[in-house]
Structures are given as structure tokens and as C-alpha cells.
Short mmCIF file of C-alpha atoms and ligand atoms in Angstrom, two decimals:
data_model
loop_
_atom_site.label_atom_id
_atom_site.label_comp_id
_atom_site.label_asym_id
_atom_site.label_seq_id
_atom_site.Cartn_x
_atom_site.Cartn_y
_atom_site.Cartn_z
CA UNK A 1 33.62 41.54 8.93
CA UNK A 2 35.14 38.53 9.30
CA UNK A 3 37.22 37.44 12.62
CA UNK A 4 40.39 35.92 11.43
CA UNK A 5 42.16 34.81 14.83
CA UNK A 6 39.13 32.58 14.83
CA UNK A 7 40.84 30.93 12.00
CA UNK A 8 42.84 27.74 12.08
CA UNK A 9 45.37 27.80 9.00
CA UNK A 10 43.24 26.05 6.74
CA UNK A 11 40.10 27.90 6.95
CA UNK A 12 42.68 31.31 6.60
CA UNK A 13 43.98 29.87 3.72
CA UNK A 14 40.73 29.29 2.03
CA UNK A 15 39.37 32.53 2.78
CA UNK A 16 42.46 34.06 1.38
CA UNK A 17 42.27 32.48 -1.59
CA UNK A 18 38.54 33.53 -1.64
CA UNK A 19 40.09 36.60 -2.04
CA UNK A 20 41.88 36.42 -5.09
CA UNK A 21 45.40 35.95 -3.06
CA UNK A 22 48.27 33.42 -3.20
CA UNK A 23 47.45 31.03 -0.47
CA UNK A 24 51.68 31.73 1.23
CA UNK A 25 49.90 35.05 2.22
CA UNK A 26 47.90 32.72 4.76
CA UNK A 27 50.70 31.93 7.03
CA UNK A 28 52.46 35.23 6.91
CA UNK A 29 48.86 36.33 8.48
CA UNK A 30 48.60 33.68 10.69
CA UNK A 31 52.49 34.47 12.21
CA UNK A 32 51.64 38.17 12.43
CA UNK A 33 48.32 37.20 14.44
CA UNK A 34 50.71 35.22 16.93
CA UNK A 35 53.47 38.01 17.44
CA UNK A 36 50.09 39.87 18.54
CA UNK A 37 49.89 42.54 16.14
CA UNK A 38 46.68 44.62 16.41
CA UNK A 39 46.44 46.11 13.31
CA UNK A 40 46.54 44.95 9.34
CA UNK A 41 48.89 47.95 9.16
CA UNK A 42 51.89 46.09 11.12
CA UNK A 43 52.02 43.07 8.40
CA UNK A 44 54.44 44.50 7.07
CA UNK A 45 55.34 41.90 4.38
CA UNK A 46 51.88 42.04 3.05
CA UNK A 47 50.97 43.71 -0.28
CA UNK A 48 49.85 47.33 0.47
CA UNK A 49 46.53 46.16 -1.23
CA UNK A 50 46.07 43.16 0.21
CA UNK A 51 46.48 45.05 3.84
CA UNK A 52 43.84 47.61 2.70
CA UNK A 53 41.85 44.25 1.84
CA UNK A 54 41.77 42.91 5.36
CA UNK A 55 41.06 46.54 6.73
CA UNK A 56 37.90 46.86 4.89
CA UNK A 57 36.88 43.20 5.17
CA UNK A 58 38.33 41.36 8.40
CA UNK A 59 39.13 42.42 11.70
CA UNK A 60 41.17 41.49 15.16
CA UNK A 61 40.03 41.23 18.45
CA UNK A 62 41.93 43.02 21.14
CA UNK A 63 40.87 42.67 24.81
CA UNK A 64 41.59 45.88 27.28
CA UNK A 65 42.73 45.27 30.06
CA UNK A 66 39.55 46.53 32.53
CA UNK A 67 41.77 45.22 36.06
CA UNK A 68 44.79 43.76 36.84
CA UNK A 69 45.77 42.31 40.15
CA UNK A 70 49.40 41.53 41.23
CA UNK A 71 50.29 38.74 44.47
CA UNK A 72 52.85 40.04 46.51
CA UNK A 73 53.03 36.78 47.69
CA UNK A 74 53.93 34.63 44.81
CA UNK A 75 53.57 36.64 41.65
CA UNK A 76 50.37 35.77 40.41
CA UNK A 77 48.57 38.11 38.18
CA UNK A 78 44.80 38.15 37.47
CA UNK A 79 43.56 39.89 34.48
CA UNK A 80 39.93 41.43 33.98
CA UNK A 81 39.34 41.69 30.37
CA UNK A 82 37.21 43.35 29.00
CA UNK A 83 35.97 42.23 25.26
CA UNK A 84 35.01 43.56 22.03
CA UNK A 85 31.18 43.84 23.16
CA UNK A 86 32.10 45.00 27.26
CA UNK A 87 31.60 41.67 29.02
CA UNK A 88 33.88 40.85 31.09
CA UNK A 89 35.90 37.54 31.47
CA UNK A 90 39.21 36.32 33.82
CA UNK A 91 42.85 35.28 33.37
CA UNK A 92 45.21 34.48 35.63
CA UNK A 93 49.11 33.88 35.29
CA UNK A 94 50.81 31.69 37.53
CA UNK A 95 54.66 31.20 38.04
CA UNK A 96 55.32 27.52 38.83
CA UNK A 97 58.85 25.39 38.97
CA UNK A 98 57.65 23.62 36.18
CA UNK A 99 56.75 26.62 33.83
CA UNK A 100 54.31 29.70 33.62
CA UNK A 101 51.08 28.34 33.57
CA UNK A 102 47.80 30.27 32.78
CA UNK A 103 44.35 29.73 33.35
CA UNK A 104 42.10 30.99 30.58
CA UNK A 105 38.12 31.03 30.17
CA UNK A 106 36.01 29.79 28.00
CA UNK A 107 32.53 31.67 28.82
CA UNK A 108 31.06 34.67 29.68
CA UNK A 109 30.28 33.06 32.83
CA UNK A 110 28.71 29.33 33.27
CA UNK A 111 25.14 27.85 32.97
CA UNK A 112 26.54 25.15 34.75
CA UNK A 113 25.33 26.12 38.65
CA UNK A 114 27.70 24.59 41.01
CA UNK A 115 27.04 25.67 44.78
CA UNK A 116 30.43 26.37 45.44
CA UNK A 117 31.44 29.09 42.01
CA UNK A 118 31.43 32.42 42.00
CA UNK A 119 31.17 32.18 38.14
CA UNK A 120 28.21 30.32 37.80
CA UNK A 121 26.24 32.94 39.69
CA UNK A 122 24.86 34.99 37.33
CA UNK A 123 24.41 32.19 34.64
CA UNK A 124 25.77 32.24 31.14
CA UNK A 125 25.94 35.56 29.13
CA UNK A 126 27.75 33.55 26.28
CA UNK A 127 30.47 31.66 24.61
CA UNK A 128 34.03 32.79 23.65
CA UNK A 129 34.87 32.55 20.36
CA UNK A 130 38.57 30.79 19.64
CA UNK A 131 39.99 34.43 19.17
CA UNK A 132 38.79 35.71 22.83
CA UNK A 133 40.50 32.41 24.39
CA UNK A 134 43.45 32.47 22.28
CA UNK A 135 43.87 35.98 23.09
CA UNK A 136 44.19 35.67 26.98
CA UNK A 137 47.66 33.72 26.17
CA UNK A 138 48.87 36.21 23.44
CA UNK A 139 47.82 39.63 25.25
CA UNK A 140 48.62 37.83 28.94
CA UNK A 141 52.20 37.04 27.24
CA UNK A 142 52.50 40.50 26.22
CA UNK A 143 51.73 42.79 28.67
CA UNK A 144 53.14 40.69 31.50
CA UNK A 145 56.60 39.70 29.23
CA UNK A 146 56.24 36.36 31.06
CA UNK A 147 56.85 33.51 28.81
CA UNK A 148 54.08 31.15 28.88
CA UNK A 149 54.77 26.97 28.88
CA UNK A 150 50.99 25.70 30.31
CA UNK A 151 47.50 26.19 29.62
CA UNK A 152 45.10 25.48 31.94
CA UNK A 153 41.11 25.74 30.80
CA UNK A 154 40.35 26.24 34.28
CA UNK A 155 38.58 29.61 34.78
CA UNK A 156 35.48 31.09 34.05
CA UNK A 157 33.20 28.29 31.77
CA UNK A 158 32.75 24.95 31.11
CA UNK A 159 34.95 23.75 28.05
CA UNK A 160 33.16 21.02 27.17
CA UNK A 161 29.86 22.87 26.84
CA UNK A 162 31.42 25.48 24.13
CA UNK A 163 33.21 22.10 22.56
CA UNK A 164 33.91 23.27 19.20
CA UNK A 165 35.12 26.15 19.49
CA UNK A 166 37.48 24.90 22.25
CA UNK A 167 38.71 22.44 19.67
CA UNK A 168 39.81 25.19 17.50
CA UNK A 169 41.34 27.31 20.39
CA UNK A 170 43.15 23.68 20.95
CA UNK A 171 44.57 23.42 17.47
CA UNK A 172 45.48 26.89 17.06
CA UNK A 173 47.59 26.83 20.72
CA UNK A 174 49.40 23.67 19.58
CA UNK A 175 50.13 25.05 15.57
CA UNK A 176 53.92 25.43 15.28
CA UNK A 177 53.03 28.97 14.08
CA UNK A 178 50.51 29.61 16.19
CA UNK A 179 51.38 29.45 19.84
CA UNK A 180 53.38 26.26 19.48
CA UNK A 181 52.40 25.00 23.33
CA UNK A 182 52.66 20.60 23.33
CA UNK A 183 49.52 19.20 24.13
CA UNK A 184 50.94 17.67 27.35
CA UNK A 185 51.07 20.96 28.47
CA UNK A 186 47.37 21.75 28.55
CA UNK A 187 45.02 21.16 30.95
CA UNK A 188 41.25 20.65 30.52
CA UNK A 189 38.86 20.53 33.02
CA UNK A 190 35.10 19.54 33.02
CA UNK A 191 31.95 19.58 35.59
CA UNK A 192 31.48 15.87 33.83
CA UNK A 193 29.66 16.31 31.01
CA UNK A 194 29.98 12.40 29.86
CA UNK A 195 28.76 12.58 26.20
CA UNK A 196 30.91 15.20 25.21
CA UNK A 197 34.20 13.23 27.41
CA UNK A 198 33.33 10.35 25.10
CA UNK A 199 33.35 12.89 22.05
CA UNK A 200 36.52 14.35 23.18
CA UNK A 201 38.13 10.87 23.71
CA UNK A 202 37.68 10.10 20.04
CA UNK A 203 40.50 13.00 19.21
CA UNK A 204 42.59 11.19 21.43
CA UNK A 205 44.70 14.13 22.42
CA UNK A 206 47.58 14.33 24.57
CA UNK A 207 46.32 16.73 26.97
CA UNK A 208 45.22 15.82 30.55
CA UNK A 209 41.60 15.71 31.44
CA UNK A 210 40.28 16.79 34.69
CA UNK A 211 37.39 16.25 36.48
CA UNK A 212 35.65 18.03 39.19
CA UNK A 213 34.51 15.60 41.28
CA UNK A 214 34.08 16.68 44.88
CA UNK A 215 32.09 14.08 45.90
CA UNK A 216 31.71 10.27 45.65
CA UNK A 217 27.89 9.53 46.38
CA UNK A 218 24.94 11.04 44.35
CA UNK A 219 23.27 12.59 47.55
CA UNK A 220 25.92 15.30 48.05
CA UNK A 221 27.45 15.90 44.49
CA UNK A 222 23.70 16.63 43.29
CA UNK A 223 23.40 19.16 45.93
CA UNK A 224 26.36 20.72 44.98
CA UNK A 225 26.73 19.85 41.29
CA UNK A 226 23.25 20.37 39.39
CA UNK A 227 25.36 18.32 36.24
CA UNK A 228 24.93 15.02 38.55
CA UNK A 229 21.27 14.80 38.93
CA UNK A 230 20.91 13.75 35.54
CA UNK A 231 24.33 11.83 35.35
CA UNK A 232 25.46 10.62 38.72
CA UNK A 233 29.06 9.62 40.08
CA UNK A 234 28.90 5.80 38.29
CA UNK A 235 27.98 7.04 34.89
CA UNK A 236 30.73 9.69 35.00
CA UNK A 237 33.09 6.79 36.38
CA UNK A 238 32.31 4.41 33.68
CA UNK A 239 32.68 7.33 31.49
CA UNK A 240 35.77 8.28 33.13
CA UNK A 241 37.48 4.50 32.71
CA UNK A 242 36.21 4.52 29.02
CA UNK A 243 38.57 7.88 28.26
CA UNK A 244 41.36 6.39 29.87
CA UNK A 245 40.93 2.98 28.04
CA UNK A 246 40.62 4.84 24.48
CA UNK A 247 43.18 7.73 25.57
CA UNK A 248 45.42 6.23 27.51
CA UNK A 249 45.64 9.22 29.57
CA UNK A 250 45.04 9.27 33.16
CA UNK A 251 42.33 11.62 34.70
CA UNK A 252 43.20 14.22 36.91
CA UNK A 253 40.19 14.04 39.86
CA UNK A 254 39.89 17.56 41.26
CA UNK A 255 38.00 17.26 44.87
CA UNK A 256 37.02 21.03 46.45
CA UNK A 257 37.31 20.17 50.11
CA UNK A 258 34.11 21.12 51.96
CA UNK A 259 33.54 22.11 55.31
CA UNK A 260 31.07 18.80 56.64
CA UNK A 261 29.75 18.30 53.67
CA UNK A 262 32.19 15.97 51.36
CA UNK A 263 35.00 15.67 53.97
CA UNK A 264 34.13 12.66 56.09
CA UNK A 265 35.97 9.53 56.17
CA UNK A 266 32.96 7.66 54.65
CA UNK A 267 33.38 10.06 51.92
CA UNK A 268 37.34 9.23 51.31
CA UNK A 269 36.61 5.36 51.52
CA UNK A 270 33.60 5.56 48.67
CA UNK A 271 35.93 7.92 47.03
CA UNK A 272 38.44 5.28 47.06
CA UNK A 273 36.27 2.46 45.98
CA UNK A 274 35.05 5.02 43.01
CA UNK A 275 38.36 5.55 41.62
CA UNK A 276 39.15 1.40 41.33
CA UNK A 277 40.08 0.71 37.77
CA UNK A 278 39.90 4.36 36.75
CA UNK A 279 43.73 4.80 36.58
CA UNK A 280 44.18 9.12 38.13
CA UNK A 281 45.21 10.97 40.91
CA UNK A 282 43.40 12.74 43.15
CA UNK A 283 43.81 16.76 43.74
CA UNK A 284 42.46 18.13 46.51
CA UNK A 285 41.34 21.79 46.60
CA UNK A 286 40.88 24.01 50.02
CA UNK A 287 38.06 25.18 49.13
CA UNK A 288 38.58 29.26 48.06
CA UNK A 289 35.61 31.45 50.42
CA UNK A 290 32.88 32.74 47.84
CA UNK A 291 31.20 35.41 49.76
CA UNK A 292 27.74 34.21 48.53
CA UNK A 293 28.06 30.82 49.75
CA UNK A 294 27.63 29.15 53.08
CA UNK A 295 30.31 26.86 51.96
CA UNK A 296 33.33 26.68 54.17
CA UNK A 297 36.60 24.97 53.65
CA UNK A 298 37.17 21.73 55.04
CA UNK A 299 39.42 21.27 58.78
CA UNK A 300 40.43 17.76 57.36
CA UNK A 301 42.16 17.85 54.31
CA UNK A 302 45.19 16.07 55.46
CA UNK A 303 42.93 13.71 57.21
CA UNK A 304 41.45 12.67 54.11
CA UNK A 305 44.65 12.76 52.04
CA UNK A 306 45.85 9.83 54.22
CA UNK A 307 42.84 7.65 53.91
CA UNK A 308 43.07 7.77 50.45
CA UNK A 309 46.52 6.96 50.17
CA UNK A 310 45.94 4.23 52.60
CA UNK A 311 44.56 2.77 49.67
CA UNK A 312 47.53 3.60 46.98
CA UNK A 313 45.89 5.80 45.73
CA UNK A 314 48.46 9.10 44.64
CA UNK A 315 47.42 12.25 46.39
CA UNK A 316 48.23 16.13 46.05
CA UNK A 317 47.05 19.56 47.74
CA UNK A 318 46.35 22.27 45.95
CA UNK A 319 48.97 25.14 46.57
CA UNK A 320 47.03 28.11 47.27
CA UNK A 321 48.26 30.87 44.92
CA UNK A 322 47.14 34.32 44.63
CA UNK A 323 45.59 34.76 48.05
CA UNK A 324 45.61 38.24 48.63
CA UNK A 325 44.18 39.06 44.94
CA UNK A 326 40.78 36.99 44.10
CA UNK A 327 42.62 34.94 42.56
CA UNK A 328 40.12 31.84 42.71
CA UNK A 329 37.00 31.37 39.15
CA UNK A 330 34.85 34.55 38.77
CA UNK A 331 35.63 36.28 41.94
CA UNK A 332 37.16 39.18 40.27
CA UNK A 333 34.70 39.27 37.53
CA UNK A 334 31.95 39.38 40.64
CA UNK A 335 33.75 42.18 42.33
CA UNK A 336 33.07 44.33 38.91
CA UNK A 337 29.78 43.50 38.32
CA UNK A 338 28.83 44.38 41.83
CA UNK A 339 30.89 47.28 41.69
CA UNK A 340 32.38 46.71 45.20
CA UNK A 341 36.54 47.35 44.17
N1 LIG B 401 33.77 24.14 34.40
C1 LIG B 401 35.01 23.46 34.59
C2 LIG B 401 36.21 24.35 34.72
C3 LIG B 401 36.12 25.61 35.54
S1 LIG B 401 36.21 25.52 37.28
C4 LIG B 401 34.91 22.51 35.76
O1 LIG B 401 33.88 22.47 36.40
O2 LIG B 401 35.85 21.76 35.99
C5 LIG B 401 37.82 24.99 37.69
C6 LIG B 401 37.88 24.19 39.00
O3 LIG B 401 37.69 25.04 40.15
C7 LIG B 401 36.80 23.13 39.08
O4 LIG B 401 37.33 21.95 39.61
C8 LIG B 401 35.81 23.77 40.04
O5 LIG B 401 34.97 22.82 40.59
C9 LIG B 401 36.74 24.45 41.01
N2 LIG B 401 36.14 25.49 41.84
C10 LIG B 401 35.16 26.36 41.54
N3 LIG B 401 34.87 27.16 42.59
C11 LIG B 401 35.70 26.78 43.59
C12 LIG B 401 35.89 27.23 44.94
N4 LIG B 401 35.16 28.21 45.46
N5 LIG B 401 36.85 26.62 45.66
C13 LIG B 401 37.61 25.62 45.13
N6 LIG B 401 37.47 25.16 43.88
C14 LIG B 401 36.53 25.73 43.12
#
């Protein structure tokens, strides 16, 4: 069986012709797919043969919904999926001034290992395919009737290490007839891994790059970032100045505040000195309580805003959404697995 929502419009179109069929029937598929139809039996402009076709030789993922979690404070919704095969993976729909933003996965939780993530816990179980990605914006879009304007690849995985197939979730999201979303209104965010930054600077793509930093000297960012201890911070800086001078496109440095750990004043000076020449801003994140970890948030965020922009450097502070629901990477998928809610 094959999975066609996997499909970017040119492999469709080959595979249709594969089948004996006009290639125009291509992108009548390929629209159906992004109205979210579920079934072969809802394109209705197809052939009655040619649906019969796809029934007996392709297929269409659908993700149930396993939880969903409403704010009462701002809105937010959270999504458990669950997939095709039972795992379980996160979503979770924010309402901001500037547009509906969601935050999608890309794994069946991360081999990554960073001391602070409830998703990395339990290691990887395995990769989304483009489908499973592409449909936590279609089936999020439908069953909350929020239009959605950004993506961010923020939640459970680490893009970069499931690179192709992120590619094609990227191309799909900004097809005209697929979800038709600009690619300055994507997010990407990455642990660091520098080989595939360089790889994804060659596509020289719109969308802005983040990077979880959350610390500016080897020391702490290996403790709390397993990535680092084969990379460390100036590699991923170089690395870092090398996508902006190819891109163009300024980094987005995401810093998880840390109770005595990254939050010291040393810390924001190095920091400072780190980001010289690598044109970005910095975004601080309170850190979000993960009931495993001994990790606290930090007492001194504003502290450590200042001393960065002491040195021009352009500052913001993660709004805390979602509170009162799990809203933060993997905690809801946690809370399942443990069986506690
Ligand atoms: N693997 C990617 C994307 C997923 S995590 C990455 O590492 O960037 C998305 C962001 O949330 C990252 O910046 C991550 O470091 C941060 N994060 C994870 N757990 C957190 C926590 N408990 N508190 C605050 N930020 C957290």
C-alpha cells in the first residue's frame, strides 16, 4: 500500500501515471488530500475506477485524537495523537496577535537526551513520515476550525535528525495546493546538529532557524546537551555565522533559563561575546518544571535580559502559554505512557 500524503506533487504524479492515468488526476488528489478527506470515496471528481484503484492500492493516514487539552487561560489546545501503528505523538495550537501558530513533531520521541525534556526520556521509538507531520496541521485545522498562519517544528523530535523527510513535510506545507503556508511563517528549531545546518543552508529557505542554545561555555551545555560533547558552543557558532552568511537569515537563539546552572552573569557576558558577528536575537525560555528533573527555573531572567541588552544585543521572554494543560515538549505524551491522567 502505498502512502500518498507522503507525496509531494511530482512523485504523485509519477505514480499516477504508473498507473495508467492522465497525470491532471495528480492534483485533483493532491487538493482532496489538503481539504482532509479520509477516504478515496470523497474524491468525488475522480473516475469511479480510478477511486476503486487507490482503495485497493494506496491509503491515507488519519490520526485519532487519543487527548485533547483546552487553556482556560489563553486558548491553547494540546493534542495527543495517536497514529496509524498506536504511538503516540503531540500538537499544540496556539492563538497569537500575529496568527495561529502550531507546534508540530517530528519523532516518536528524541534520541537526542537533553537534561531538561520530557521527550527525550524514553529515547526514540521512530521517525514521522511527511504524512504524520503534515497531518497535525490538516486534522489540528479541522477539528479545532481554527485557521492556521505559523508552523513551528518545535515539539516532540529533532528536525534535523529526520532531515529528509522534514524537507518534504516543508515543500508540501508551502505548495499552493497543499497547505499554501509562506516559508517566513515556519519555524525550525534544532539541538545544533552543525552538518546537517550547513546541509539545510544550501536550500536557502526563507524560514527562520532556531537554535537551542542554553548555554555559552562547553562545561554546562555538555551537561545538559549530550549534542555538545562532540560539537561544542564555537563549532555551532561558526556554524551558526556560516548559515546566516549563505542564508541571509538571522538565527533565532532559544536559551531555557536554569535555576544556577546557566543563569549567572558570567554566563550572559560569554553569551554575549558568543553571539558577536552571528547576526540573531536571543529568546529566553522560563524553564517549564519536568517532574523527572532536578532542573528548576531560573529567579533571574530579567536580570540576564538586561546584561545582554547592555550589549545591543535584542532580547525577548518567552510568554508562557498553556500553563494549566502540559502544554510544554512531551509532557502530555509522558502523562500517557505513565498512565497517571
Ligand atoms: N529538538 C529541537 C526541537 C524540539 S524542543 C530542539 O532541540 O530545538 C523545542 C525547544 O524547547 C528547544 O529549544 C528545547 O530546548 C526547549 N525545551 C525542551 N524542554 C524544555 C523545558 N523543560 N523548558 C523549557 N524549554 C524546553
Amino acid at each position: 500500500m502505498v502512502d500518498l500524503k507522503s507525496m509531494t506533487l511530482e512523485e504523485l504524479t509519477a505514480w499516477v501515471k504508473e498507473q495508467g492515468e492522465p497525470a491532471f488526476r495528480a492534483r485533483q488528489i493532491f487538493k482532496w488530500i489538503y481539504r482532509g478527506v479520509t477516504s478515496f470515496s470523497e474524491m468525488t471528481d475522480l473516475s469511479k475506477s480510478l477511486r476503486e484503484k487507490l482503495e485497493q492500492q494506496a491509503f491515507l493516514t488519519e490520526p485519532k485524537v487519543a487527548r485533547k487539552q483546552e487553556s482556560k487561560l489563553d486558548g491553547t489546545i494540546k493534542y495527543l495523537w495517536e497514529l496509524s501503528d498506536g504511538n503516540c505523538i503531540e500538537t499544540v495550537l496556539m492563538r497569537y496577535k500575529h496568527g495561529n501558530t502550531v507546534c508540530i513533531s517530528c519523532q516518536v520521541g528524541c534520541r537526542m537526551g537533553c537534561a531538561f525534556c520530557a521527550s527525550t526520556l524514553a529515547g526514540k521509538v521512530r521517525d514521522l513520515t511527511p504524512a504524520e507531520m503534515i497531518d497535525q496541521v490538516l486534522f489540528t485545522q479541522l477539528d479545532s476550525g481554527v485557521e492556521i498562519s505559523n508552523i513551528v517544528l518545535m515539539g516532540i523530535g529533532e528536525p534535523l535528525d529526520n532531515f529528509d523527510t522534514v524537507m518534504t513535510f516543508l515543500k508540501l506545507v508551502n505548495h499552493p495546493d497543499g497547505l499554501n503556508i509562506g516559508m517566513r511563517h515556519i519555524s525550525l528549531s534544532t539541538c545544533g546538529l552543525v552538518e546537517q545546518i550547513d546541509k539545510l543552508a544550501q536550500y536557502g529557505l526563507q524560514l527562520t532557524l532556531s537554535v537551542s542554545l542554553h548555554a555559552p561555555d562547553d562545561e554546562t551545555r555538555s551537561k545538559l546537551m549530550p549534542v555538545n560533547r562532540s560539537v561544542g558552543v564555537e563549532k555551532l557558532m561558526d556554524t551558526c555565522r556560516r548559515y546566516f552568511q549563505t542564508t541571509g537569515r538571522r538565527i533565532s537563539y532559544e536559551y531555557a533559563m536554569i535555576d544556577g546552572v546557566n543563569d549567572s552573569d558570567a554566563q550572559a557576558e560569554l553569551l554575549a561575546q558568543r553571539l558577536k558577528g552571528a547576526p540573531g536575537h536571543v529568546n529566553l525560555i522560563p524553564l517549564n518544571d519536568v517532574e523527572e528533573s532536578p532542573l528548576k527555573p531560573s529567579r533571574r531572567v530579567a536580570a540576564f535580559q538586561k546584561r545582554l541588552e547592555s550589549h545591543g544585543l535584542t532580547v525577548t521572554v518567552r510568554r508562557k502559554l498553556g500553563g494549566d494543560i502540559d502544554a510544554s515538549c512531551g509532557q502530555l505524551r509522558r502523562k500517557a505512557m505513565r498512565g497517571t491522567q
